[in-house]
Coordinates of C-alpha atoms and ligand atoms in Angstrom, one line a residue:
X1 CA 110.6 167.6 199.1
X2 CA 106.9 167.9 198.2
X3 CA 105.1 170.4 200.3
X4 CA 101.8 170.0 198.7
X5 CA 98.8 171.2 200.7
X6 CA 98.0 168.9 203.6
X7 CA 94.5 168.1 204.6
X8 CA 93.8 168.0 208.3
X9 CA 94.2 164.5 209.8
X10 CA 90.9 162.7 210.4
X11 CA 89.4 163.5 213.8
X12 CA 91.1 166.8 214.1
X13 CA 88.0 168.7 213.5
X14 CA 86.2 167.4 216.5
X15 CA 84.2 170.5 216.6
X16 CA 83.0 172.7 213.8
X17 CA 85.3 175.6 213.4
X18 CA 84.0 179.2 214.1
X19 CA 84.9 180.1 210.6
X20 CA 83.2 177.5 208.3
X21 CA 83.2 179.2 205.0
X22 CA 86.2 181.4 204.4
X23 CA 85.2 182.6 200.9
X24 CA 81.8 183.7 202.1
X25 CA 83.1 185.5 205.1
X26 CA 85.7 187.3 202.9
X27 CA 83.0 188.4 200.6
X28 CA 80.3 189.5 203.1
X29 CA 82.1 190.5 206.3
X30 CA 82.4 194.2 207.2
X31 CA 84.1 195.4 210.4
X32 CA 80.8 196.8 211.7
X33 CA 79.6 193.3 212.2
X34 CA 82.4 192.5 214.6
X35 CA 80.8 194.9 217.1
X36 CA 78.1 192.2 217.5
X37 CA 80.7 190.3 219.5
X38 CA 81.2 193.2 221.9
X39 CA 79.1 194.7 224.6
X40 CA 80.0 198.3 224.3
X41 CA 79.2 201.0 226.9
X42 CA 76.5 203.6 227.0
X43 CA 76.7 206.4 224.4
X44 CA 78.9 204.5 222.0
X45 CA 81.8 204.2 224.4
X46 CA 84.1 201.2 224.3
X47 CA 86.6 200.0 226.8
X48 CA 88.9 197.1 226.2
X49 CA 89.0 196.0 229.8
X50 CA 85.2 196.1 230.1
X51 CA 85.1 193.8 227.0
X52 CA 87.8 191.5 228.4
X53 CA 86.6 191.0 232.0
X54 CA 83.8 193.2 233.3
X55 CA 81.1 191.9 231.0
X56 CA 81.8 188.4 232.1
X57 CA 82.3 189.1 235.8
X58 CA 78.7 189.6 236.7
X59 CA 76.3 186.6 237.0
X60 CA 77.2 183.0 236.5
X61 CA 79.9 183.6 233.9
X62 CA 81.8 185.4 236.7
X63 CA 82.7 182.0 238.2
X64 CA 84.3 180.7 235.0
X65 CA 88.0 180.2 234.9
X66 CA 89.8 183.2 233.4
X67 CA 93.4 182.3 234.1
X68 CA 95.1 179.3 235.6
X69 CA 98.7 180.1 236.7
X70 CA 101.2 177.3 236.7
X71 CA 104.6 177.4 238.4
X72 CA 107.2 174.8 239.2
X73 CA 107.0 173.5 242.7
X74 CA 103.7 175.3 243.5
X75 CA 100.1 174.4 243.2
X76 CA 98.2 175.9 240.3
X77 CA 96.4 179.1 241.1
X78 CA 93.0 179.9 239.5
X79 CA 91.5 183.2 238.8
X80 CA 87.8 183.4 237.8
X81 CA 86.5 186.3 235.7
X82 CA 85.1 187.7 238.9
X83 CA 88.5 187.5 240.6
X84 CA 90.2 189.1 237.7
X85 CA 87.7 191.9 237.5
X86 CA 88.2 192.5 241.3
X87 CA 92.0 192.6 240.9
X88 CA 91.8 194.9 237.9
X89 CA 89.4 197.2 239.7
X90 CA 91.7 197.4 242.6
X91 CA 94.5 198.5 240.3
X92 CA 92.3 201.0 238.5
X93 CA 91.6 202.5 242.0
X94 CA 95.3 202.6 242.8
X95 CA 95.9 204.6 239.6
X96 CA 93.1 207.0 240.4
X97 CA 94.5 207.5 243.9
X98 CA 97.9 208.4 242.3
X99 CA 96.1 210.9 240.1
X100 CA 96.8 209.1 236.8
X101 CA 94.8 210.8 234.1
X102 CA 93.2 209.5 230.9
X103 CA 95.8 208.9 228.3
X104 CA 98.8 208.9 230.7
X105 CA 101.1 205.9 230.4
X106 CA 101.5 203.0 232.8
X107 CA 104.1 200.3 232.1
X108 CA 105.0 196.9 233.3
X109 CA 108.4 195.3 233.5
X110 CA 107.8 191.7 234.5
X111 CA 107.1 188.2 233.3
X112 CA 103.9 186.2 233.5
X113 CA 103.0 187.0 237.2
X114 CA 99.4 187.6 238.4
X115 CA 100.2 191.3 239.0
X116 CA 100.7 191.8 235.3
X117 CA 97.2 190.8 234.4
X118 CA 95.6 193.1 237.0
X119 CA 97.9 195.9 235.8
X120 CA 97.0 195.6 232.1
X121 CA 93.3 195.4 232.7
X122 CA 93.2 198.0 235.5
X123 CA 95.1 200.5 233.4
X124 CA 92.7 200.1 230.5
X125 CA 89.7 200.3 232.8
X126 CA 91.0 203.5 234.2
X127 CA 91.4 205.1 230.8
X128 CA 95.2 205.2 231.0
X129 CA 97.5 203.7 228.2
X130 CA 99.2 200.5 228.9
X131 CA 102.8 199.9 227.8
X132 CA 104.5 196.5 228.2
X133 CA 108.3 196.1 228.5
X134 CA 110.2 192.9 228.1
X135 CA 111.7 191.7 231.4
X136 CA 114.8 190.4 229.7
X137 CA 115.7 193.9 228.5
X138 CA 118.8 195.5 230.2
X139 CA 118.7 199.0 231.7
X140 CA 119.3 200.8 228.5
X141 CA 116.3 199.6 226.4
X142 CA 114.2 200.0 229.6
X143 CA 115.4 203.6 230.0
X144 CA 114.9 204.5 226.3
X145 CA 111.3 203.2 226.3
X146 CA 110.2 204.6 229.7
X147 CA 111.7 208.0 228.6
X148 CA 110.2 208.1 225.1
X149 CA 106.8 206.9 226.5
X150 CA 106.9 209.5 229.3
X151 CA 105.8 206.7 231.5
X152 CA 104.4 207.9 234.9
X153 CA 103.7 204.7 236.7
X154 CA 105.8 201.5 236.4
X155 CA 104.9 198.1 237.9
X156 CA 107.8 195.7 238.3
X157 CA 109.3 193.2 240.7
X158 CA 111.8 194.2 243.4
X159 CA 114.5 192.0 241.8
X160 CA 114.0 193.6 238.3
X161 CA 113.8 197.0 239.8
X162 CA 117.2 196.7 241.5
X163 CA 118.9 195.4 238.4
X164 CA 117.3 197.4 235.6
X165 CA 115.6 200.4 236.9
X166 CA 117.4 201.7 240.0
X167 CA 120.6 202.3 237.9
X168 CA 118.8 204.6 235.5
X169 CA 116.0 206.0 237.7
X170 CA 117.6 209.5 238.0
X171 CA 117.4 209.8 234.2
X172 CA 113.6 209.4 234.3
X173 CA 112.1 212.5 235.9
X174 CA 108.6 211.7 234.6
X175 CA 108.6 208.3 236.3
X176 CA 106.7 209.3 239.4
X177 CA 105.6 206.0 240.9
X178 CA 107.1 202.6 240.9
X179 CA 105.1 199.8 242.4
X180 CA 107.0 196.6 243.1
X181 CA 105.9 193.0 243.6
X182 CA 108.0 191.7 246.4
X183 CA 109.9 188.5 246.4
X184 CA 109.9 186.6 249.7
X185 CA 113.4 186.8 251.3
X186 CA 114.6 189.5 248.8
X187 CA 115.1 192.1 251.6
X188 CA 113.5 195.6 252.2
X189 CA 111.4 197.5 249.8
X190 CA 113.8 199.3 247.4
X191 CA 114.1 203.0 248.0
X192 CA 111.8 205.1 245.8
X193 CA 109.2 202.4 245.3
X194 CA 105.9 201.4 246.9
X195 CA 104.7 197.9 247.7
X196 CA 102.2 196.6 245.0
X197 CA 100.4 194.3 247.3
X198 CA 99.9 196.9 250.0
X199 CA 98.6 199.4 247.4
X200 CA 96.2 196.7 246.1
X201 CA 95.0 195.5 249.5
X202 CA 94.0 199.0 250.5
X203 CA 92.1 199.7 247.2
X204 CA 88.4 198.9 246.6
X205 CA 87.2 196.2 244.2
X206 CA 84.5 198.6 243.0
X207 CA 85.3 200.4 239.8
X208 CA 83.3 201.2 236.7
X209 CA 85.3 201.1 233.5
X210 CA 85.9 204.6 232.2
X211 CA 83.7 205.4 229.1
X212 CA 86.6 205.7 226.7
X213 CA 85.8 206.4 223.0
X214 CA 86.6 203.6 220.5
X215 CA 89.4 205.9 219.1
X216 CA 91.0 206.7 222.5
X217 CA 94.5 205.3 222.9
X218 CA 94.7 202.1 224.9
X219 CA 98.1 200.4 224.2
X220 CA 101.6 201.6 223.5
X221 CA 103.9 198.9 222.2
X222 CA 107.5 199.7 221.4
X223 CA 108.9 198.1 218.3
X224 CA 112.3 198.4 216.6
X225 CA 113.3 200.2 213.4
X226 CA 116.5 200.1 211.5
X227 CA 117.5 203.6 212.5
X228 CA 116.8 205.9 215.4
X229 CA 114.9 205.4 218.6
X230 CA 112.4 202.6 219.2
X231 CA 109.0 203.3 217.8
X232 CA 106.1 203.7 220.1
X233 CA 103.1 202.0 218.3
X234 CA 99.8 203.4 219.4
X235 CA 96.6 201.3 219.4
X236 CA 93.0 202.3 220.4
X237 CA 90.3 200.6 222.4
X238 CA 88.5 199.6 219.1
X239 CA 91.3 197.2 218.4
X240 CA 89.5 194.7 220.7
X241 CA 87.0 194.0 217.9
X242 CA 89.9 192.8 215.7
X243 CA 91.2 190.8 218.6
X244 CA 87.9 189.0 219.1
X245 CA 87.3 188.5 215.4
X246 CA 90.7 187.0 214.8
X247 CA 90.7 184.9 218.0
X248 CA 87.5 183.3 216.7
X249 CA 88.3 182.9 213.0
X250 CA 92.0 182.2 213.2
X251 CA 92.6 180.7 216.6
X252 CA 89.1 179.1 216.5
X253 CA 88.5 180.1 220.2
X254 CA 85.1 178.8 221.4
X255 CA 83.2 178.6 224.6
X256 CA 84.7 176.0 226.9
X257 CA 88.2 176.1 225.3
X258 CA 91.4 175.8 227.3
X259 CA 93.7 178.2 225.6
X260 CA 97.5 178.5 226.0
X261 CA 99.6 181.3 224.4
X262 CA 103.3 180.9 225.1
X263 CA 104.3 184.4 224.1
X264 CA 106.0 186.7 226.6
X265 CA 103.8 189.6 227.8
X266 CA 106.7 192.0 227.1
X267 CA 105.8 191.8 223.4
X268 CA 102.7 192.4 221.3
X269 CA 101.5 188.8 221.0
X270 CA 101.7 188.3 224.7
X271 CA 99.3 191.1 225.3
X272 CA 96.9 190.9 222.3
X273 CA 96.6 187.2 222.3
X274 CA 98.0 186.3 225.7
X275 CA 95.6 188.7 227.7
X276 CA 93.0 190.6 225.7
X277 CA 91.7 188.3 222.9
X278 CA 91.0 185.1 224.9
X279 CA 89.4 187.0 227.8
X280 CA 87.3 189.1 225.4
X281 CA 86.0 185.8 223.9
X282 CA 85.2 184.6 227.5
X283 CA 87.7 181.8 227.2
X284 CA 89.9 180.5 230.0
X285 CA 93.6 180.2 229.6
X286 CA 96.7 178.6 231.0
X287 CA 99.6 180.9 232.0
X288 CA 102.9 179.1 232.6
X289 CA 105.2 181.2 234.7
X290 CA 108.3 179.2 233.7
X291 CA 110.5 179.5 230.6
X292 CA 110.6 176.9 227.8
X293 CA 111.0 173.4 228.9
X294 CA 110.0 170.6 226.4
X295 CA 108.9 167.8 228.9
X296 CA 107.0 170.4 231.0
X297 CA 105.2 171.8 227.9
X298 CA 104.0 168.4 226.8
X299 CA 102.9 167.7 230.3
X300 CA 100.9 171.0 230.4
X301 CA 99.3 170.3 227.0
X302 CA 98.3 166.8 228.2
X303 CA 97.2 167.3 231.9
X304 CA 95.7 170.8 231.5
X305 CA 93.7 169.4 228.5
X306 CA 94.7 172.4 226.4
X307 CA 92.4 172.7 223.3
X308 CA 94.0 175.7 221.4
X309 CA 97.7 176.4 221.4
X310 CA 99.4 179.6 220.0
X311 CA 103.1 179.4 220.0
X312 CA 106.2 180.4 217.9
X313 CA 108.6 178.9 215.4
X314 CA 111.6 179.1 217.7
X315 CA 109.7 177.1 220.4
X316 CA 108.5 174.6 217.8
X317 CA 112.0 174.1 216.5
X318 CA 113.3 173.6 220.1
X319 CA 110.6 170.9 220.5
X320 CA 111.6 169.3 217.3
X321 CA 115.2 169.2 218.5
X322 CA 114.1 167.4 221.7
X323 CA 112.7 164.7 219.5
X324 CA 109.3 163.4 218.5
X325 CA 109.6 160.5 221.0
X326 CA 109.4 162.9 223.9
X327 CA 106.1 164.3 222.5
X328 CA 104.8 160.8 222.2
X329 CA 105.3 160.1 225.9
X330 CA 102.0 162.0 226.4
X331 CA 98.6 162.1 224.7
X332 CA 96.7 165.1 223.6
X333 CA 93.0 164.1 223.1
X334 CA 91.7 167.6 224.0
X335 CA 94.0 169.4 221.5
X336 CA 92.0 170.9 218.6
X337 CA 94.0 173.7 217.0
X338 CA 97.7 174.7 216.8
X339 CA 98.9 178.1 215.5
X340 CA 102.2 179.9 215.3
X341 CA 103.4 183.5 214.8
X342 CA 106.4 185.8 214.9
X343 CA 108.9 184.4 212.3
X344 CA 108.8 182.3 209.2
X345 CA 107.4 178.8 210.1
X346 CA 109.3 176.3 208.1
X347 CA 107.2 173.6 206.3
X348 CA 109.0 170.9 208.3
X349 CA 107.7 172.4 211.5
X350 CA 104.1 172.5 210.2
X351 CA 104.2 168.8 209.3
X352 CA 106.1 167.9 212.4
X353 CA 103.1 169.0 214.4
X354 CA 101.1 166.1 212.9
X355 CA 103.8 163.6 213.8
X356 CA 104.3 164.9 217.4
X357 CA 100.8 166.2 218.5
X358 CA 98.5 164.8 215.9
X359 CA 97.8 168.2 214.4
X360 CA 99.6 170.6 212.0
X361 CA 100.6 174.1 213.0
X362 CA 98.7 176.9 211.3
X363 CA 101.0 179.8 210.5
X364 CA 99.7 183.3 211.1
X365 CA 101.3 186.7 210.1
X366 CA 100.9 190.1 211.7
X367 CA 103.0 192.9 213.2
X368 CA 103.0 195.2 216.2
X369 CA 101.6 197.9 213.8
X370 CA 98.7 195.7 212.6
X371 CA 97.6 195.0 216.1
X372 CA 96.0 191.7 215.2
X373 CA 96.4 188.7 212.9
X374 CA 96.2 189.8 209.2
X375 CA 97.1 186.7 207.3
X376 CA 96.5 183.1 208.4
X377 CA 95.9 179.4 207.6
X378 CA 92.4 178.5 208.9
X379 CA 90.9 175.5 210.6
X380 CA 88.4 175.1 207.7
X381 CA 91.0 175.1 205.0
X382 CA 93.9 172.9 203.9
X383 CA 97.3 174.3 205.1
X384 CA 100.0 175.1 202.6
X385 CA 103.1 174.3 204.6
X386 CA 105.5 177.2 204.3
X387 CA 102.8 179.7 203.5
X388 CA 101.5 182.3 205.9
X389 CA 98.0 181.7 204.5
X390 CA 95.3 184.1 203.3
X391 CA 94.1 187.5 204.5
X392 CA 91.6 187.6 207.4
X393 CA 88.0 188.4 206.3
X394 CA 87.8 192.2 206.4
X395 CA 91.5 192.6 205.4
X396 CA 92.6 193.5 201.9
X397 CA 96.2 192.5 201.3
X398 CA 98.3 193.1 198.3
X399 CA 101.9 192.9 196.9
X400 CA 103.1 196.3 195.9
X401 CA 106.3 198.0 194.6
X402 CA 106.9 201.6 195.6
X403 CA 107.3 204.0 192.7
X404 CA 109.6 206.9 192.2
X405 CA 106.7 209.3 193.0
X406 CA 104.7 208.8 196.2
X407 CA 102.6 205.9 194.8
X408 CA 102.9 202.2 194.4
X409 CA 102.5 199.7 191.6
X410 CA 100.3 196.8 192.6
X411 CA 101.7 193.5 191.5
X412 CA 98.9 191.3 190.3
X413 CA 100.9 188.4 188.9
X414 CA 101.3 185.3 191.0
X415 CA 104.8 184.5 192.3
X416 CA 106.2 188.0 191.9
X417 CA 108.0 189.4 194.9
X418 CA 107.1 192.8 196.3
X419 CA 106.3 194.5 199.6
X420 CA 103.4 193.0 201.5
X421 CA 100.8 195.8 201.9
X422 CA 97.4 196.2 203.5
X423 CA 94.5 198.6 202.8
X424 CA 94.2 200.9 205.9
X425 CA 91.0 200.9 208.0
X426 CA 90.8 197.8 210.1
X427 CA 90.1 198.5 213.8
X428 CA 93.5 197.4 215.2
X429 CA 95.5 199.4 212.7
X430 CA 98.1 201.5 214.6
X431 CA 97.1 205.1 214.9
X432 CA 100.5 206.6 215.2
X433 CA 104.1 206.3 216.2
X434 CA 104.3 208.2 219.5
X435 CA 105.5 211.8 218.8
X436 CA 106.7 210.8 215.3
X437 CA 104.1 211.9 212.8
X438 CA 106.4 211.9 209.8
X439 CA 107.6 208.4 210.5
X440 CA 104.0 207.2 210.7
X441 CA 103.0 208.9 207.5
X442 CA 106.0 207.3 205.7
X443 CA 104.3 203.8 206.3
X444 CA 101.4 204.7 204.0
X445 CA 101.7 205.1 200.3
X446 CA 99.3 205.1 197.4
X447 CA 96.4 204.2 199.7
X448 CA 98.2 201.2 201.3
X449 CA 100.0 200.5 204.5
X450 CA 103.4 199.1 203.7
X451 CA 104.5 196.4 206.1
X452 CA 108.3 196.4 205.4
X453 CA 108.1 192.6 204.6
X454 CA 108.7 191.1 201.2
X455 CA 106.3 188.5 200.1
X456 CA 104.7 186.8 197.1
X457 CA 101.2 185.5 196.5
X458 CA 100.4 182.3 194.7
X459 CA 97.7 181.8 192.1
X460 CA 95.3 180.7 194.9
X461 CA 95.8 183.8 197.0
X462 CA 98.1 182.3 199.6
X463 CA 100.9 184.6 200.8
X464 CA 104.5 183.4 201.1
X465 CA 107.1 185.3 203.2
X466 CA 110.3 186.2 201.4
X467 CA 112.2 188.6 203.8
X468 CA 112.3 192.1 205.1
X469 CA 112.9 195.3 203.2
X470 CA 115.0 196.6 206.1
X471 CA 117.9 195.5 208.4
X472 CA 115.7 194.8 211.5
X473 CA 116.6 191.4 213.1
X474 CA 114.1 188.8 214.3
X475 CA 116.0 186.7 216.9
X476 CA 113.9 184.0 218.6
X477 CA 110.8 186.0 217.6
X478 CA 112.0 189.2 219.2
X479 CA 112.4 192.2 216.9
X480 CA 115.8 193.8 217.4
X481 CA 117.0 197.1 216.1
X482 CA 120.6 196.9 214.8
X483 CA 120.8 200.6 215.6
X484 CA 120.1 200.1 219.3
X485 CA 122.8 197.4 219.6
X486 CA 125.3 199.5 217.6
X487 CA 124.6 202.5 219.9
X488 CA 125.2 200.4 223.0
X489 CA 128.5 199.1 221.7
X490 CA 129.6 202.6 220.8
X491 CA 129.3 203.6 224.5
X492 CA 132.4 201.5 225.2
X493 CA 135.6 203.6 225.1
X494 CA 137.3 201.2 222.7
X495 CA 134.7 201.2 219.9
X496 CA 134.7 203.8 217.2
X497 CA 132.1 202.2 214.9
X498 CA 129.8 199.2 215.0
X499 CA 127.7 197.4 212.4
X500 CA 125.1 194.9 213.5
X501 CA 123.4 192.2 211.4
X502 CA 121.3 189.1 211.9
X503 CA 122.9 185.8 210.8
X504 CA 120.8 182.6 210.2
X505 CA 120.4 180.2 213.1
X506 CA 118.7 176.8 212.8
X507 CA 116.7 177.3 216.0
X508 CA 116.3 181.0 216.7
X509 CA 115.9 182.0 213.0
X510 CA 118.5 184.7 213.4
X511 CA 121.1 185.6 216.0
X512 CA 122.7 189.1 216.4
X513 CA 126.3 189.5 215.3
X514 CA 128.3 192.7 215.7
X515 CA 131.3 194.0 213.8
X516 CA 133.3 196.7 215.5
X517 CA 136.0 199.1 214.5
X518 CA 138.3 200.0 217.3
X519 CA 139.7 203.4 218.2
X520 CA 143.4 203.7 217.8
X521 CA 145.4 202.5 220.8
X522 CA 143.1 199.5 221.4
X523 CA 144.1 196.0 220.6
X524 CA 141.7 193.5 219.0
X525 CA 141.8 190.3 220.9
X526 CA 139.9 187.8 222.9
X527 CA 140.0 189.8 226.1
X528 CA 138.5 192.8 224.5
X529 CA 136.0 190.7 222.7
X530 CA 134.8 189.2 226.0
X531 CA 134.7 192.7 227.6
X532 CA 132.6 194.1 224.7
X533 CA 130.2 191.1 224.9
X534 CA 129.8 191.7 228.7
X535 CA 129.4 195.4 228.2
X536 CA 126.6 194.8 225.6
X537 CA 124.9 192.3 227.9
X538 CA 125.0 194.6 230.9
X539 CA 123.4 197.4 229.0
X540 CA 121.0 195.7 226.6
X541 CA 120.2 192.4 228.4
X542 CA 120.8 188.9 227.1
X543 CA 117.8 188.9 224.7
X544 CA 119.1 191.9 222.7
X545 CA 122.9 191.8 223.1
X546 CA 125.0 190.3 220.2
X547 CA 125.8 186.6 220.4
X548 CA 129.0 187.2 218.6
X549 CA 131.4 190.1 218.1
X550 CA 134.1 190.3 215.4
X551 CA 136.7 193.0 214.8
X552 CA 137.0 194.8 211.5
X553 CA 139.8 197.0 210.4
X554 CA 137.3 199.1 208.5
X555 CA 133.6 198.7 208.3
X556 CA 132.1 199.2 204.8
X557 CA 130.5 202.7 204.7
X558 CA 128.6 204.7 202.1
X559 CA 130.2 207.9 201.0
X560 CA 127.8 209.7 203.4
X561 CA 129.3 207.6 206.2
X562 CA 126.5 205.2 206.9
X563 CA 127.6 201.6 207.8
X564 CA 126.5 199.3 205.0
X565 CA 124.9 196.4 207.0
X566 CA 123.7 194.8 203.8
X567 CA 127.2 194.4 202.6
X568 CA 128.5 193.2 206.0
X569 CA 125.8 190.5 205.8
X570 CA 126.6 189.6 202.2
X571 CA 130.3 189.2 203.1
X572 CA 129.6 187.3 206.2
X573 CA 127.3 184.8 204.4
X574 CA 129.2 184.7 201.2
X575 CA 126.2 186.2 199.2
X576 CA 126.5 188.4 196.1
X577 CA 127.5 191.9 197.2
X578 CA 125.0 193.6 195.0
X579 CA 125.2 197.3 194.0
X580 CA 128.4 198.8 195.5
X581 CA 128.1 202.2 193.7
X582 CA 127.7 204.1 197.0
X583 CA 130.5 202.3 198.8
X584 CA 133.1 204.7 200.2
X585 CA 136.6 204.3 198.8
X586 CA 135.4 202.2 195.8
X587 CA 134.6 203.9 192.5
Ligands
6R9_1 C1 103.4 189.6 215.9 C2 104.8 190.0 215.7 C3 106.6 191.6 213.0 C4 107.5 190.9 212.0 C5 106.9 190.9 210.6 C6 107.7 189.8 210.0 C7 107.9 188.8 211.2 C8 105.7 187.7 212.0 C9 105.6 186.0 210.7 C10 106.7 186.8 210.3 C11 107.2 185.3 208.6 C12 105.2 184.9 209.9 N1 106.8 187.8 211.2 N2 105.0 186.7 211.7 N3 107.5 186.4 209.3 N4 106.1 184.5 208.9 N5 104.2 184.1 210.2 O1 105.6 189.1 215.5 O2 105.0 191.3 215.7 O3 107.3 191.7 216.7 O4 106.1 193.5 215.3 O5 107.2 191.5 214.3 O6 107.8 189.6 212.3 O7 108.9 190.2 209.6 O8 107.0 192.1 209.9 P1 106.4 192.0 215.6

């Protein structure tokens, strides 16, 4: 099929895009200029929460819609910038009352409920560090992250607390306070928790955002590696300038927009572009509390008159599966810009946007570590379906190959595959992996940040995703560590070794598959397979647990005893087995 660049359909650019001349911006822009879009605080201080709400809360803009919550079977609930500022101030006062100090960690374990937004913004206003956790995690990933992050305050719901936190609470001595949002009819307040609403209602709406320095920590996002514990990615308040710049240039957010980001707030996109970026642009957004539902999503795009939509390939492929006819039962006259992130966006999906919604999807690339969009297709430029696009103004990207020494070779030729790298120094670049200085340093080489993704660049400067350099799995947009899944499986008495890989899936991109070696005395069979699946789901949660488990008499290992996931994957998928020189038992 011919995936030549597609021009935007006529009528799509009903408004001039924020970024009109990409080449010029790329040439002339420096990050210092992004500060013009921020208010800042006295003495050079900068606070993300102040930029996102407080500066709009005073005066007439205070009445503007900040968030409209939608939920099935309930009327929509609107929060203005003033309301949101009040709620975040109440939460900041709750934290102060609990004695939470600057830099201490406050986490959430919940979905898109109003309390989450007050918690994020109140935590940042108070100078504490905000850490989101995914509500579909099981108790083990929750325990690992709360413990690594030395989280002092957790905000969750009573239902999630009972299932995921109560069983591990005694392993978390640093977790002093748990505030729960109560569910009507869900019984008494769980022991060891306090009622979120009661705490909020007794707190004042007056709070002046703490004068944090631009380089003070603001966000702690956990992400997954191939080995070892989850990595705590640290971002600073200054990241907000990259959020605003990219929300304008890439998402084309403008005054009066109705923005909708479908990402879950348990992951980086759901916070950076589902809370901070749109608010910091003074733009109102839709928050749908429900999970994916094709007819419902089309209804929202139509009746809420969404103008800018940021979603993900898995969701787009699910919409494609539901059929273009369903999309055409509605009209989307307000829609102006569609964007996607998180996994490779197949060219069919880009073009399908035109057939279904009248607009193509613009792919964007970034990572938890980069803190903001780094590579994108822009409203002012033709899209190359299948390409991630070109670097954001202010970002220097390159394709590199690590050398034997500590340096890299920069690959200049078009079409050559190498590691996608970025020149350090943009404001939302991560400033560390929590308590893991060596792991952080290893990401930088020869003056570049190495992303761990393989890519190539074409002659016109568009980047094309090729794969990852490591074994980390992207399933339905969620980054999953094979090590975390293997460790959970190995807590079962029958399992002696486990090897976990991602296998291709037409909708989710990849799904998790585990191979296990049993201890002697255990019989491989369907009953044990079911038991292991249930064990993994109980510990890890459905979003992380393997979809499939297979038994292996012996897993391929290196001579030093490491499971060779690459080989497991090659064998599973019938791919060439590559270099086997380190395989144990072979010579
Ligand atoms: C924002 C986010 C980062 C990894 C990244 C890459 C993959 C993200 C992509 C993409 C192909 C895109 N990824 N966007 N791959 N095309 N447009 O997703 O952060 O969860 O840290 O994942 O996701 O492999 O390195 P995070």
